[in-house]
Coordinates of C-alpha atoms in Angstrom, one line a residue:
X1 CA -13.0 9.9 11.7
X2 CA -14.9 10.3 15.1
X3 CA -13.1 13.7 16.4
X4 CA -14.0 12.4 20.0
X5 CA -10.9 10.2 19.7
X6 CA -8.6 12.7 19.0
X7 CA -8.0 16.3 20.1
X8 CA -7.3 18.8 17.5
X9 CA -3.8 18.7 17.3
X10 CA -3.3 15.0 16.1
X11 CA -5.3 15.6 13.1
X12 CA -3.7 16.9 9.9
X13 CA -5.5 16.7 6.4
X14 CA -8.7 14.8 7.7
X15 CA -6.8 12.0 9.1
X16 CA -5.4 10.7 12.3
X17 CA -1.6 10.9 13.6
X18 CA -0.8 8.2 15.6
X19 CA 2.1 8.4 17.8
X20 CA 5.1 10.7 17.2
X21 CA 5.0 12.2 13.5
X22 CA 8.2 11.9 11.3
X23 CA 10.0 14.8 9.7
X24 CA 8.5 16.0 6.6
X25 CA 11.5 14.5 4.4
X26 CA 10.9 11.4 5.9
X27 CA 6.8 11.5 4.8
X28 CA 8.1 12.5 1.4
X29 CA 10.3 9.7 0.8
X30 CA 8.9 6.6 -1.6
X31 CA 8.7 3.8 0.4
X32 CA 11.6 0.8 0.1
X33 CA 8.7 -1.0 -1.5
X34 CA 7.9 1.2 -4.6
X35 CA 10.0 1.5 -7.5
X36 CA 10.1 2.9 -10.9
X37 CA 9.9 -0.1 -13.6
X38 CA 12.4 -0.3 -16.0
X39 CA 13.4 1.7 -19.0
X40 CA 11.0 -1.5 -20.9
X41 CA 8.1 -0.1 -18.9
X42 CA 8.3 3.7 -18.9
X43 CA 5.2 5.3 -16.8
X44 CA 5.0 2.3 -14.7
X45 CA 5.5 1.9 -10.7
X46 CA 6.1 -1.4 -9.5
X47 CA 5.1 -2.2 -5.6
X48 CA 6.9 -5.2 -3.7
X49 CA 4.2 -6.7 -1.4
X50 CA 4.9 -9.4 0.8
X51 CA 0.7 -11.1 1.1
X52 CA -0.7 -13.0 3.9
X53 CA -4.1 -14.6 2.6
X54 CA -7.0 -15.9 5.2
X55 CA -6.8 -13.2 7.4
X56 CA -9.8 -11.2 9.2
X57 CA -9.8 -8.3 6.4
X58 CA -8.0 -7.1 4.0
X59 CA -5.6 -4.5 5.1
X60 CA -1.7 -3.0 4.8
X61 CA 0.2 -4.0 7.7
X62 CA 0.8 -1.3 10.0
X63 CA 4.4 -1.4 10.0
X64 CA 4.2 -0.6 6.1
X65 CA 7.9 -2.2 4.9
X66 CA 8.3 -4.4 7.7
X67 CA 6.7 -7.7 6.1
X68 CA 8.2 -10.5 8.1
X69 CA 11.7 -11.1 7.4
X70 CA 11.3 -8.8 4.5
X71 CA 12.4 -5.0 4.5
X72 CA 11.6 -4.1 1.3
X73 CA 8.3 -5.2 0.7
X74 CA 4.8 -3.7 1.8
X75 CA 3.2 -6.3 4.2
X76 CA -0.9 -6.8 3.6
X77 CA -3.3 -9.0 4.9
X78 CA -5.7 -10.4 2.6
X79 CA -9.0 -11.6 3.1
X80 CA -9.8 -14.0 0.2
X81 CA -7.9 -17.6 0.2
X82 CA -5.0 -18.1 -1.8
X83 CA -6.3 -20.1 -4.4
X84 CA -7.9 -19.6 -8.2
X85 CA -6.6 -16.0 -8.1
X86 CA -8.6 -14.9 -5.5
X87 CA -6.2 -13.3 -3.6
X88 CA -4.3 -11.8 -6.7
X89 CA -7.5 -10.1 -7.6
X90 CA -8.6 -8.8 -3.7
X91 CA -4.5 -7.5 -3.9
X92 CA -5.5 -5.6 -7.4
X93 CA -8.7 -4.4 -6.1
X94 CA -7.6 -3.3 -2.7
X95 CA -4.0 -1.3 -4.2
X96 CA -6.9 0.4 -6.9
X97 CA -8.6 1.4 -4.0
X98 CA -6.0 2.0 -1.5
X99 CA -4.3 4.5 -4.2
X100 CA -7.8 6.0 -5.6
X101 CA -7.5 5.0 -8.7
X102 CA -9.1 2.6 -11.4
X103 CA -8.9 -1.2 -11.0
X104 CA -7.7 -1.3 -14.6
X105 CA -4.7 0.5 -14.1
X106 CA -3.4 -2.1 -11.0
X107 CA -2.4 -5.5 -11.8
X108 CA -0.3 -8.1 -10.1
X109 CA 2.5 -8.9 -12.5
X110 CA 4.6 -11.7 -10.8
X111 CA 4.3 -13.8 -8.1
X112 CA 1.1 -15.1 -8.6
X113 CA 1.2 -18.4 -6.7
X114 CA 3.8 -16.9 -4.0
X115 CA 3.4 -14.5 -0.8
X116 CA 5.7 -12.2 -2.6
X117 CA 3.9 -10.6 -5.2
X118 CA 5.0 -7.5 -7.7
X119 CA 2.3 -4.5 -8.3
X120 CA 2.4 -3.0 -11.3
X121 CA 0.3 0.4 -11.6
X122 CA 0.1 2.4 -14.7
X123 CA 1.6 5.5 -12.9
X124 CA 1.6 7.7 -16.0
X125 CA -2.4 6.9 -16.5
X126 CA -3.2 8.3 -13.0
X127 CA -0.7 11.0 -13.2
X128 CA 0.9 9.5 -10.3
X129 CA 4.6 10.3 -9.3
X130 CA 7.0 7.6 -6.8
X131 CA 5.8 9.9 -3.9
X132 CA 2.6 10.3 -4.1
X133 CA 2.3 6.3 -4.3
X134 CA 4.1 6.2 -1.2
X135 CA 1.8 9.0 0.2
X136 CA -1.5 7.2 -0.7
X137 CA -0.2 3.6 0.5
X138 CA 1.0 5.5 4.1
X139 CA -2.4 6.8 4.6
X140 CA -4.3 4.2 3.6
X141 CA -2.2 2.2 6.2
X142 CA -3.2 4.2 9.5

């Protein structure tokens, strides 16, 4: 972070606030995107994400749920090209990373040869809660 960029008040916990910041209940709230799997799955958080391979780098979309035409999905732009499972992997790797936890623990559970793709993390291995997920994926995102 180059503190140049910013004066003192737009940074809170080592990183940036861009434009106006939302009220605390609002930063605590899981995203539409990130749900709790099913009784079958106990421990388990599942992330929507709407993918776009080919693109520049690989990066959530700033608007966070608004993938197009989807509200309830978390919008990222892949690098790698959608074919052989090269994008399936860069979305594992890059959700490991994004949430700072091991790659093991992320994998993409459905939607393998579709844009929309469903995230499964081990929540319960990475002593992760619903809101905390949602805190890691909004940082990672500005």
């Amino acid at each position: 972070l180059c503190r140049d960029s910013f004066d003192e008040s737009e940074i809170r916990g080592g990183c940036a606030v861009r434009g106006p910041v939302p009220p605390r209940d609002e930063i605590d709230a899981p995203l539409a995107c990130v749900h709790a799997a099913g009784a079958k799955d106990l421990g388990a958080i599942m992330i929507v994400c709407e993918v776009r391979p080919n693109k520049q780098h690989t990066a959530i979309s700033p608007h966070l749920d608004e993938a197009p035409g989807e509200g309830d999905a978390l919008g990222v732009d892949l690098a790698a090209p959608p074919r052989e499972g090269q994008a399936n992997s860069e979305l594992s790797t890059a959700v490991a990373r994004w949430l700072r936890v091991a790659k093991g623990i992320v994998s993409v559970t459905s939607g393998g040869k579709s844009r929309r793709k469903l995230v499964r993390v081990d929540a319960a291995a990475a002593g992760l809660s619903l809101n905390e997920v949602s805190r890691r994926l909004r940082a990672a995102a500005t």
